[in-house]
């Protein structure tokens, strides 16, 4: 995989000579092209693009590259309708990424052609079934970050390895200069010692350097230090990345590569997934004691990937299967801990029904009558804030908390709020905020709010600025949920209300609230469209205006509201997309800007 030919890079590394002829663009994709052109025009207003003659060639080259990519996407017979939408969206996302990195000072205007060529090469590799791994080694960190984060490349066969390379590349350039020094000073008497330091500080980067095969690689492989030797051995194996998540335990002698070899050789087996879970639980216990295991991120990334690829994708794909024993057959035999990690690792991918009807009830069943707090003990409270947030969002939190003693519930929810100022990111604080909005038990909500206020007072007395900011935000936002307190969150924090949305903020230029709904032409879309429309039929307060491709439901009295909905026409003939595009065009022509957009379809749409 690492030896994929980079011929595409060589082909497009020269400046574009002449724009390709743009094929006719179907109406359904006109807006996507307009978005790309709009983003490009915004970029060309940035400082550095001057039309005084100095940058005409650069600007012309950029426009040509963009036009060529658009023409390639529209004219390539290998691409179906969905693939064309994907790559057009990817192009626009790539341009927006450039604007972000330019604003942060990490990319200059002169680097935009390199980014365009890199994206073009990645797109053509992906379309032809190739890996983008080879590309990420040839560009600056900011460019490859834009590539590996791009929506259109997330299904590329090399995306996981590419992200791992980018992560180590980022560390190498921004934090760790040992390897750049060693590359030019291999005869330095301290080189062996520096390699050992690098192994403990950044084992992932050492792995990548050991795998290269140059002089530095040979120097690394010659080391007698047990950690360096272990990493170098893995780097020399085709399956080395499968062993790497267990580096810490192997180095400590708790595991050997030989004993786990049968599992690694069948990486899509349940045994390999179970080993990842057991290792993560072991590491979670050590993290509680302020001991950070080596290769922790590699383990977490691999666990997340396997949770999604081996289990969540399958149970999501069977969402129309009414026989739950069939839909969730893939989950049979998994322990409560393994199901728990499916939930917290797959939060962003898991459908609501997959959690509510599949994963959560099986977690509870597999506790075999034990109180629910036993689960927290089993996983050393690893990711417990995320699990509580998910339970709150999916209306299972009350059930989960009722399965433990009241005193234990209070301890757990108090801990849920504590220590947010000590974490390295704001993720836990966001999980707490998300969960609070879904807690309906008044006593529980009061417990959380009281603890937030206690922590606010504590951090103020300790002059902990980070803690003060976090708990002040949470306190203000939580109290704004209680209308009797009359908290003006806009005055307090300078943001719009979180738990309410005043009509005045939703009204457009016509003093009317415009809502746009996207329906899709599958069975669910047709069913729920009829249910939606049925709510207004025969209601004197609403008027239904039918058009060929969409419908408007308009209020007759009270607050002026218009709900525009596309029709769930046959998706197999792409008629639902035509309906959506027709409505979009109508709203644009009449300068009607939706303040609420409702997506009435499955997430894969």
Coordinates of C-alpha atoms in Angstrom, one line a residue:
X1 CA 0.0 0.0 0.0
X2 CA 2.9 2.3 0.8
X3 CA 4.3 1.7 -2.7
X4 CA 1.4 3.1 -4.7
X5 CA 2.6 4.8 -7.8
X6 CA 2.4 8.6 -7.7
X7 CA 2.0 9.0 -11.4
X8 CA -1.0 11.3 -11.0
X9 CA 1.2 13.7 -9.0
X10 CA 3.8 13.7 -11.8
X11 CA 1.1 14.2 -14.5
X12 CA -0.5 17.2 -12.9
X13 CA 2.6 18.7 -11.3
X14 CA 3.2 20.9 -14.3
X15 CA 1.0 24.0 -14.8
X16 CA -2.2 23.5 -16.6
X17 CA -1.8 24.4 -20.2
X18 CA -5.4 24.9 -21.3
X19 CA -8.8 24.5 -19.6
X20 CA -10.8 21.4 -20.4
X21 CA -14.1 21.9 -22.1
X22 CA -16.8 22.1 -19.5
X23 CA -19.6 19.6 -20.3
X24 CA -23.2 20.7 -19.9
X25 CA -24.0 20.9 -16.1
X26 CA -27.4 19.4 -15.1
X27 CA -29.6 21.8 -13.1
X28 CA -29.3 19.6 -10.0
X29 CA -25.6 20.4 -9.8
X30 CA -25.5 24.0 -10.9
X31 CA -25.6 25.2 -7.3
X32 CA -22.7 23.0 -6.4
X33 CA -20.6 24.6 -9.2
X34 CA -21.7 28.0 -8.2
X35 CA -20.6 27.4 -4.6
X36 CA -17.1 26.4 -5.8
X37 CA -16.8 29.5 -8.0
X38 CA -18.1 31.6 -5.1
X39 CA -15.5 30.2 -2.7
X40 CA -12.8 30.7 -5.4
X41 CA -13.8 34.3 -5.9
X42 CA -13.6 34.9 -2.2
X43 CA -10.1 33.5 -2.1
X44 CA -9.0 35.7 -5.0
X45 CA -10.0 38.8 -2.9
X46 CA -7.4 37.8 -0.2
X47 CA -4.3 39.9 0.2
X48 CA -1.7 38.5 -2.2
X49 CA -3.9 38.3 -5.2
X50 CA -3.3 41.6 -7.0
X51 CA -4.3 42.4 -10.5
X52 CA -1.4 44.8 -11.1
X53 CA 0.3 42.3 -13.3
X54 CA 2.4 40.5 -10.7
X55 CA -0.1 37.8 -9.9
X56 CA -2.0 37.4 -13.2
X57 CA -0.2 34.1 -14.0
X58 CA -0.9 32.7 -10.6
X59 CA -4.6 33.7 -10.7
X60 CA -5.0 32.3 -14.2
X61 CA -3.3 29.0 -13.3
X62 CA -5.6 28.7 -10.2
X63 CA -8.8 29.3 -12.3
X64 CA -7.6 26.8 -14.9
X65 CA -7.0 24.1 -12.3
X66 CA -10.4 24.7 -10.7
X67 CA -12.2 24.6 -14.1
X68 CA -10.3 21.5 -15.2
X69 CA -11.3 19.7 -12.0
X70 CA -15.0 20.7 -12.4
X71 CA -14.9 19.6 -16.0
X72 CA -13.2 16.3 -15.1
X73 CA -15.9 15.6 -12.5
X74 CA -18.8 16.3 -14.9
X75 CA -17.2 14.6 -17.9
X76 CA -15.9 11.4 -16.3
X77 CA -18.0 8.4 -17.2
X78 CA -16.7 6.5 -14.2
X79 CA -18.7 8.7 -11.9
X80 CA -22.4 8.3 -11.2
X81 CA -24.6 11.1 -10.0
X82 CA -23.8 10.5 -6.3
X83 CA -20.1 10.5 -6.9
X84 CA -20.2 13.8 -8.9
X85 CA -22.0 15.4 -6.0
X86 CA -19.4 14.0 -3.6
X87 CA -16.4 15.4 -5.5
X88 CA -18.0 18.8 -6.1
X89 CA -18.7 19.0 -2.4
X90 CA -15.2 17.9 -1.7
X91 CA -13.8 20.6 -3.9
X92 CA -15.7 23.3 -2.2
X93 CA -14.7 22.0 1.2
X94 CA -11.1 22.0 0.1
X95 CA -11.3 25.7 -0.9
X96 CA -12.9 26.5 2.5
X97 CA -10.1 24.7 4.2
X98 CA -7.6 26.8 2.3
X99 CA -9.3 30.0 3.5
X100 CA -9.1 28.7 7.1
X101 CA -5.4 27.8 7.0
X102 CA -4.5 31.0 5.1
X103 CA -6.3 33.1 7.8
X104 CA -4.3 31.2 10.5
X105 CA -1.0 32.0 8.7
X106 CA -0.2 28.4 7.8
X107 CA -0.7 28.6 4.0
X108 CA 0.2 31.4 1.7
X109 CA -1.6 32.3 -1.6
X110 CA 1.4 30.9 -3.5
X111 CA 0.7 27.4 -2.0
X112 CA -2.9 27.2 -3.4
X113 CA -1.8 25.6 -6.7
X114 CA 0.0 22.9 -4.7
X115 CA -3.2 22.3 -2.8
X116 CA -5.3 22.1 -5.9
X117 CA -2.8 19.7 -7.6
X118 CA -2.7 17.5 -4.4
X119 CA -6.5 17.4 -4.3
X120 CA -6.8 16.6 -8.0
X121 CA -4.2 13.8 -7.6
X122 CA -6.0 12.4 -4.6
X123 CA -9.4 12.5 -6.4
X124 CA -8.0 10.6 -9.4
X125 CA -6.2 8.1 -7.3
X126 CA -9.4 7.4 -5.3
X127 CA -11.6 7.1 -8.4
X128 CA -9.2 4.5 -9.8
X129 CA -9.1 2.6 -6.5
X130 CA -5.7 3.8 -5.4
X131 CA -4.5 4.9 -1.9
X132 CA -3.7 8.5 -1.1
X133 CA -1.0 7.4 1.4
X134 CA 1.8 8.2 -1.1
X135 CA 0.5 11.8 -1.5
X136 CA 0.6 12.8 2.1
X137 CA 4.3 12.4 2.3
X138 CA 5.0 14.9 -0.5
X139 CA 3.2 18.0 0.8
X140 CA 3.3 20.4 3.8
X141 CA 1.3 19.6 6.9
X142 CA -1.4 22.1 6.3
X143 CA -2.1 20.8 2.8
X144 CA -2.2 17.1 3.8
X145 CA -4.4 18.0 6.8
X146 CA -6.9 19.5 4.3
X147 CA -6.8 16.3 2.3
X148 CA -7.2 13.8 5.0
X149 CA -10.0 15.8 6.6
X150 CA -11.9 16.2 3.3
X151 CA -15.4 14.6 3.2
X152 CA -14.8 13.1 -0.3
X153 CA -11.7 11.2 0.7
X154 CA -13.0 9.5 3.9
X155 CA -13.7 6.2 2.2
X156 CA -10.3 6.0 0.5
X157 CA -8.6 2.7 1.2
X158 CA -5.5 4.5 2.6
X159 CA -7.3 7.2 4.7
X160 CA -6.5 5.6 8.1
X161 CA -2.8 5.2 7.4
X162 CA -2.7 8.7 5.8
X163 CA -4.2 10.2 8.9
X164 CA -1.7 8.4 11.1
X165 CA 1.1 9.7 8.9
X166 CA -0.3 13.3 9.0
X167 CA -0.6 13.1 12.8
X168 CA 3.1 12.1 13.2
X169 CA 4.1 14.7 10.5
X170 CA 2.3 17.4 12.4
X171 CA 4.0 16.4 15.7
X172 CA 7.4 16.3 13.9
X173 CA 7.1 19.7 12.4
X174 CA 5.4 21.5 15.3
X175 CA 6.7 19.9 18.4
X176 CA 9.5 17.4 17.9
X177 CA 12.7 18.3 16.0
X178 CA 14.7 15.3 17.1
X179 CA 14.3 13.4 13.8
X180 CA 15.1 16.4 11.6
X181 CA 18.3 16.8 13.7
X182 CA 19.2 13.1 13.5
X183 CA 18.7 12.9 9.7
X184 CA 21.7 15.2 9.3
X185 CA 23.7 14.2 12.4
X186 CA 23.8 10.4 12.5
X187 CA 27.4 10.4 13.6
X188 CA 26.7 12.5 16.6
X189 CA 27.8 10.6 19.7
X190 CA 24.4 11.3 21.3
X191 CA 22.4 9.9 18.3
X192 CA 21.6 6.6 20.0
X193 CA 20.4 8.3 23.1
X194 CA 18.3 10.7 21.1
X195 CA 16.6 7.8 19.3
X196 CA 15.7 6.3 22.7
X197 CA 14.3 9.7 23.9
X198 CA 12.3 9.9 20.6
X199 CA 10.9 6.4 21.1
X200 CA 9.3 7.3 24.5
X201 CA 8.3 10.8 23.4
X202 CA 6.8 9.9 20.0
X203 CA 6.8 6.2 19.3
X204 CA 4.4 6.7 16.3
X205 CA 6.9 9.0 14.6
X206 CA 9.7 6.5 15.3
X207 CA 7.7 3.8 13.7
X208 CA 7.3 5.8 10.5
X209 CA 11.0 6.6 10.4
X210 CA 12.0 3.0 11.1
X211 CA 9.9 1.9 8.1
X212 CA 11.5 4.2 5.6
X213 CA 14.6 2.2 4.8
X214 CA 17.2 5.1 4.7
X215 CA 20.3 5.6 6.9
X216 CA 18.2 6.9 9.8
X217 CA 16.0 3.8 9.6
X218 CA 19.1 1.6 9.7
X219 CA 20.4 3.5 12.7
X220 CA 17.1 3.0 14.5
X221 CA 17.0 -0.7 13.7
X222 CA 20.6 -1.1 15.1
X223 CA 19.5 0.1 18.5
X224 CA 19.8 -2.4 21.3
X225 CA 17.2 -0.6 23.5
X226 CA 14.1 -2.9 24.0
X227 CA 11.5 -0.3 23.2
X228 CA 13.3 0.9 20.0
X229 CA 13.8 -2.7 19.0
X230 CA 10.1 -3.5 19.5
X231 CA 9.0 -0.5 17.4
X232 CA 11.6 -1.2 14.7
X233 CA 10.4 -4.9 14.5
X234 CA 6.8 -3.8 14.1
X235 CA 7.8 -1.2 11.4
X236 CA 9.4 -4.0 9.4
X237 CA 6.3 -6.1 9.3
X238 CA 3.3 -5.9 6.9
X239 CA 1.0 -6.2 9.9
X240 CA 3.0 -3.9 12.2
X241 CA 0.3 -1.3 12.5
X242 CA -2.0 -4.0 13.8
X243 CA 0.4 -4.7 16.6
X244 CA 1.2 -1.1 17.3
X245 CA -1.8 -0.3 19.5
X246 CA -0.5 -2.9 22.0
X247 CA 3.0 -1.4 22.1
X248 CA 2.9 -0.4 25.8
X249 CA 1.8 -3.8 27.0
X250 CA 4.3 -5.6 24.7
X251 CA 7.1 -3.4 26.0
X252 CA 6.1 -4.1 29.6
X253 CA 6.0 -7.8 28.9
X254 CA 2.3 -8.1 29.6
X255 CA 1.8 -9.3 26.0
X256 CA 4.0 -10.8 23.3
X257 CA 3.7 -10.4 19.6
X258 CA 3.8 -14.2 19.3
X259 CA 0.8 -14.7 21.6
X260 CA -1.4 -12.2 19.9
X261 CA -0.3 -13.1 16.3
X262 CA -3.4 -15.3 15.6
X263 CA -5.6 -12.3 16.4
X264 CA -3.6 -9.8 14.5
X265 CA -3.5 -12.0 11.4
X266 CA -7.3 -12.0 11.5
X267 CA -7.8 -8.3 12.3
X268 CA -11.5 -8.3 11.5
X269 CA -12.1 -11.1 14.0
X270 CA -14.0 -10.5 17.2
X271 CA -10.9 -11.7 19.1
X272 CA -8.9 -8.8 17.8
X273 CA -11.7 -6.3 18.7
X274 CA -12.0 -7.9 22.2
X275 CA -8.2 -7.5 22.7
X276 CA -8.5 -3.8 21.7
X277 CA -11.3 -3.3 24.3
X278 CA -9.4 -5.1 27.0
X279 CA -6.3 -3.1 26.3
X280 CA -8.3 0.2 26.4
X281 CA -9.9 -0.7 29.7
X282 CA -6.5 -1.6 31.1
X283 CA -5.1 1.8 29.9
X284 CA -8.1 3.6 31.3
X285 CA -7.3 2.3 34.8
X286 CA -3.7 3.6 34.4
X287 CA -4.9 7.0 33.1
X288 CA -6.9 7.4 36.3
X289 CA -3.6 7.1 38.1
X290 CA -2.0 9.8 35.9
X291 CA -0.1 7.2 33.9
X292 CA -0.3 7.7 30.1
X293 CA 0.4 4.5 28.1
X294 CA 2.4 4.7 24.9
X295 CA 0.6 4.6 21.6
X296 CA -2.7 5.4 23.4
X297 CA -4.0 7.4 20.4
X298 CA -3.2 4.6 18.0
X299 CA -5.1 2.2 20.2
X300 CA -8.1 4.5 20.4
X301 CA -8.1 5.2 16.7
X302 CA -8.0 1.5 15.9
X303 CA -10.7 0.6 18.4
X304 CA -13.0 3.3 16.9
X305 CA -12.3 2.1 13.3
X306 CA -13.1 -1.5 14.2
X307 CA -16.2 -0.6 16.2
X308 CA -17.6 1.3 13.1
X309 CA -16.4 -1.0 10.4
X310 CA -17.1 -4.4 12.0
X311 CA -20.4 -3.6 13.8
X312 CA -22.0 -0.2 13.5
X313 CA -22.0 0.0 9.7
X314 CA -23.8 -3.3 9.5
X315 CA -26.5 -2.6 12.1
X316 CA -27.0 0.9 10.6
X317 CA -27.4 -0.6 7.1
X318 CA -30.2 -2.9 8.4
X319 CA -32.2 0.0 9.8
X320 CA -35.2 -1.1 7.7
X321 CA -35.2 -4.6 9.1
X322 CA -38.1 -5.0 11.4
X323 CA -36.9 -8.3 12.9
X324 CA -34.5 -7.0 15.6
X325 CA -32.9 -10.4 16.0
X326 CA -31.9 -10.2 12.4
X327 CA -30.8 -6.6 12.5
X328 CA -28.7 -6.9 15.6
X329 CA -27.4 -10.4 15.0
X330 CA -23.9 -9.0 14.6
X331 CA -24.0 -7.9 18.2
X332 CA -24.5 -11.4 19.6
X333 CA -21.8 -12.6 21.9
X334 CA -20.4 -9.2 22.7
X335 CA -19.9 -8.4 26.4
X336 CA -21.3 -5.3 28.1
X337 CA -17.9 -3.6 28.0
X338 CA -17.5 -4.3 24.3
X339 CA -21.0 -2.9 23.6
X340 CA -20.2 0.1 25.7
X341 CA -17.2 0.9 23.6
X342 CA -19.3 0.4 20.4
X343 CA -21.5 3.2 21.8
X344 CA -18.8 5.7 22.9
X345 CA -16.5 5.1 19.9
X346 CA -19.2 5.1 17.3
X347 CA -21.2 8.1 18.6
X348 CA -20.9 10.1 15.4
X349 CA -21.8 7.2 13.2
X350 CA -24.5 5.3 15.1
X351 CA -28.2 5.7 14.2
X352 CA -30.6 6.5 17.0
X353 CA -32.4 3.2 16.5
X354 CA -29.0 1.3 16.6
X355 CA -28.4 2.7 20.1
X356 CA -31.9 2.6 21.5
X357 CA -33.1 -0.7 20.1
X358 CA -29.8 -2.5 19.8
X359 CA -26.7 -1.5 21.7
X360 CA -28.2 0.0 24.9
X361 CA -30.6 -2.8 25.8
X362 CA -27.9 -5.4 25.2
X363 CA -25.5 -3.5 27.5
X364 CA -28.1 -3.7 30.2
X365 CA -29.0 -7.3 29.5
X366 CA -25.4 -8.3 29.6
X367 CA -24.9 -6.8 33.1
X368 CA -26.9 -9.9 34.2
X369 CA -28.9 -8.1 36.9
X370 CA -26.0 -6.1 38.3
X371 CA -26.6 -2.4 39.1
X372 CA -25.8 -0.1 36.2
X373 CA -23.0 1.6 38.0
X374 CA -21.2 -1.7 37.7
X375 CA -20.7 -0.9 34.1
X376 CA -18.8 2.3 35.0
X377 CA -16.6 0.2 37.3
X378 CA -15.9 -2.3 34.5
X379 CA -14.5 0.4 32.2
X380 CA -12.9 2.5 34.9
X381 CA -15.3 5.3 34.0
X382 CA -13.6 5.7 30.6
X383 CA -15.6 8.0 28.4
X384 CA -18.4 8.0 30.9
X385 CA -19.4 11.6 30.3
X386 CA -19.9 10.8 26.6
X387 CA -22.0 7.7 27.5
X388 CA -24.2 9.8 29.9
X389 CA -24.6 12.4 27.2
X390 CA -25.7 9.8 24.7
X391 CA -28.1 8.3 27.2
X392 CA -29.6 11.7 27.8
X393 CA -29.9 12.5 24.1
X394 CA -31.6 9.1 23.4
X395 CA -33.9 9.3 26.4
X396 CA -32.4 6.4 28.2
X397 CA -30.6 8.3 31.0
X398 CA -33.5 8.0 33.5
X399 CA -33.6 4.2 32.9
X400 CA -29.8 3.9 33.3
X401 CA -29.7 5.9 36.5
X402 CA -32.7 4.1 38.1
X403 CA -30.8 0.9 37.8
X404 CA -28.4 2.1 40.5
X405 CA -28.8 3.3 44.1
X406 CA -29.7 6.9 44.7
X407 CA -26.5 7.6 46.6
X408 CA -24.4 6.2 43.7
X409 CA -26.4 8.2 41.2
X410 CA -25.6 11.4 43.1
X411 CA -21.9 10.5 43.2
X412 CA -21.8 9.7 39.5
X413 CA -23.6 12.9 38.4
X414 CA -21.5 15.0 40.8
X415 CA -18.4 13.6 39.2
X416 CA -20.0 14.2 35.8
X417 CA -19.7 18.0 36.5
X418 CA -16.4 18.1 38.4
X419 CA -12.9 18.5 37.0
X420 CA -13.9 20.0 33.6
X421 CA -11.1 22.6 34.1
X422 CA -8.5 19.8 34.3
X423 CA -9.2 18.2 31.0
X424 CA -7.0 19.0 28.0
X425 CA -9.9 20.0 25.7
X426 CA -13.5 21.3 26.0
X427 CA -15.0 18.0 24.8
X428 CA -16.1 16.9 28.3
X429 CA -17.6 20.3 29.0
X430 CA -19.6 20.2 25.8
X431 CA -20.8 16.7 26.7
X432 CA -22.1 18.1 30.0
X433 CA -23.8 20.9 28.3
X434 CA -25.4 18.6 25.7
X435 CA -26.6 16.2 28.4
X436 CA -28.2 18.9 30.6
X437 CA -30.5 20.0 27.8
X438 CA -31.9 16.4 27.7
X439 CA -32.3 15.8 31.4
X440 CA -36.0 16.0 32.4
X441 CA -35.8 14.8 36.0
X442 CA -36.0 18.1 38.0
X443 CA -34.1 16.7 41.0
X444 CA -31.3 15.5 38.8
X445 CA -31.2 18.8 36.9
X446 CA -31.0 20.7 40.2
X447 CA -28.2 18.4 41.4
X448 CA -26.2 19.2 38.2
X449 CA -26.8 22.9 38.4
X450 CA -25.9 23.1 42.1
X451 CA -22.7 21.3 41.4
X452 CA -21.9 23.7 38.5
X453 CA -22.4 26.7 40.8
X454 CA -20.3 25.1 43.6
X455 CA -17.5 24.6 41.1
X456 CA -17.9 28.1 39.8
X457 CA -17.4 29.5 43.3
X458 CA -14.4 27.1 43.9
X459 CA -12.6 28.1 40.7
X460 CA -13.2 31.8 41.5
X461 CA -11.7 31.4 45.0
X462 CA -8.7 29.5 43.5
X463 CA -8.3 32.1 40.7
X464 CA -8.5 29.3 38.2
X465 CA -9.3 31.3 35.0
X466 CA -10.0 28.3 32.8
X467 CA -12.4 26.8 35.4
X468 CA -14.1 30.2 35.9
X469 CA -14.8 30.5 32.2
X470 CA -16.1 27.0 31.8
X471 CA -18.4 27.0 34.8
X472 CA -19.6 30.6 34.2
X473 CA -20.7 29.6 30.7
X474 CA -22.4 26.4 31.9
X475 CA -24.1 28.2 34.8
X476 CA -25.4 31.0 32.6
X477 CA -26.6 28.6 29.8
X478 CA -28.2 26.2 32.3
X479 CA -30.1 28.9 34.2
X480 CA -31.4 30.4 30.9
X481 CA -33.4 27.1 30.5
X482 CA -35.5 28.2 33.4
X483 CA -37.7 31.0 32.0
X484 CA -38.7 32.2 35.5
X485 CA -35.1 33.3 36.1
X486 CA -35.3 35.7 33.1
X487 CA -31.7 35.2 32.1
X488 CA -30.8 37.3 29.0
X489 CA -28.2 35.1 27.6
X490 CA -27.5 37.5 24.7
X491 CA -26.7 40.2 27.2
X492 CA -24.7 37.9 29.4
X493 CA -22.7 36.0 26.8
X494 CA -23.2 37.8 23.6
X495 CA -24.8 34.8 21.9
X496 CA -28.3 33.8 20.8
X497 CA -30.5 31.9 23.2
X498 CA -29.5 28.2 23.5
X499 CA -32.8 26.5 24.6
X500 CA -35.3 28.9 23.0
X501 CA -35.4 30.7 19.7
X502 CA -37.4 33.9 19.6
X503 CA -39.6 34.3 16.5
X504 CA -38.0 37.7 15.9
X505 CA -34.6 36.1 15.2
X506 CA -36.2 33.7 12.7
X507 CA -38.0 36.2 10.5
X508 CA -36.5 37.2 7.2
X509 CA -36.7 40.4 5.2
X510 CA -40.5 39.8 4.6
X511 CA -41.0 39.5 8.4
X512 CA -42.0 35.9 7.7
X513 CA -40.4 32.7 9.1
X514 CA -39.3 30.6 6.1
X515 CA -38.7 26.9 6.8
X516 CA -37.3 24.5 4.2
X517 CA -37.7 20.7 4.4
X518 CA -35.8 18.1 2.4
X519 CA -37.8 14.9 1.8
X520 CA -36.4 11.9 -0.1
X521 CA -38.0 9.4 -2.4
X522 CA -37.7 6.2 -0.4
X523 CA -40.5 4.5 1.5
X524 CA -39.9 6.3 4.7
X525 CA -39.8 9.7 3.0
X526 CA -43.2 9.0 1.3
X527 CA -44.8 7.8 4.5
X528 CA -43.6 10.7 6.6
X529 CA -44.4 13.3 4.0
X530 CA -48.0 12.2 4.0
X531 CA -48.0 12.4 7.8
X532 CA -46.5 15.9 7.7
X533 CA -49.0 17.2 5.2
X534 CA -51.9 15.5 7.1
X535 CA -51.3 17.7 10.1
X536 CA -52.4 20.8 8.1
X537 CA -55.2 19.4 5.9
X538 CA -58.6 20.7 7.0
X539 CA -56.9 23.2 9.5
X540 CA -58.3 26.7 8.9
X541 CA -55.1 28.2 10.3
X542 CA -53.0 26.9 7.4
X543 CA -53.2 27.0 3.6
X544 CA -51.6 24.3 1.5
X545 CA -50.2 25.5 -1.9
X546 CA -49.2 22.7 -4.2
X547 CA -46.7 22.9 -7.0
X548 CA -45.3 20.3 -9.5
X549 CA -42.2 19.6 -7.5
X550 CA -42.8 21.0 -4.0
X551 CA -45.5 22.3 -1.6
X552 CA -45.8 25.3 0.6
X553 CA -47.8 25.2 3.9
X554 CA -48.5 28.9 4.8
X555 CA -50.0 30.2 8.0
X556 CA -53.2 32.2 7.6
X557 CA -53.2 33.9 11.0
X558 CA -50.7 34.6 13.8
X559 CA -47.0 34.6 13.2
X560 CA -46.3 34.6 9.4
X561 CA -44.8 31.2 8.6
X562 CA -44.1 29.4 5.3
X563 CA -43.0 25.7 5.3
X564 CA -41.6 24.8 1.9
X565 CA -41.2 21.0 1.4
X566 CA -39.8 19.1 -1.5
X567 CA -41.8 16.2 -2.7
X568 CA -40.6 12.6 -2.0
X569 CA -40.5 11.6 -5.7
X570 CA -39.0 8.4 -7.0
X571 CA -35.3 8.4 -5.8
X572 CA -34.4 5.6 -8.3
X573 CA -35.1 8.1 -11.1
X574 CA -33.4 10.9 -9.2
X575 CA -36.7 12.8 -9.1
X576 CA -36.4 13.6 -5.4
X577 CA -33.2 15.5 -6.2
X578 CA -34.9 17.3 -9.0
X579 CA -37.7 18.3 -6.6
X580 CA -35.2 19.6 -4.1
X581 CA -33.3 21.6 -6.7
X582 CA -36.5 23.1 -8.1
X583 CA -37.4 24.3 -4.6
X584 CA -34.0 25.7 -4.0
X585 CA -34.1 27.6 -7.2
X586 CA -37.6 29.0 -6.4
X587 CA -36.4 30.2 -3.0
X588 CA -33.3 31.8 -4.5
X589 CA -35.3 33.5 -7.3
X590 CA -37.7 35.0 -4.8
X591 CA -35.0 35.9 -2.3
X592 CA -36.5 33.7 0.4
X593 CA -33.8 32.7 2.8
X594 CA -34.8 29.8 5.1
X595 CA -34.0 30.4 8.8
X596 CA -34.9 26.8 9.6
X597 CA -33.8 23.8 7.5
X598 CA -35.2 20.4 8.3
X599 CA -33.6 17.2 7.0
X600 CA -36.3 14.5 6.8
X601 CA -34.1 11.7 5.7
X602 CA -31.6 9.1 6.9
X603 CA -28.1 10.3 7.5
X604 CA -26.6 8.6 4.5
X605 CA -28.5 11.2 2.4

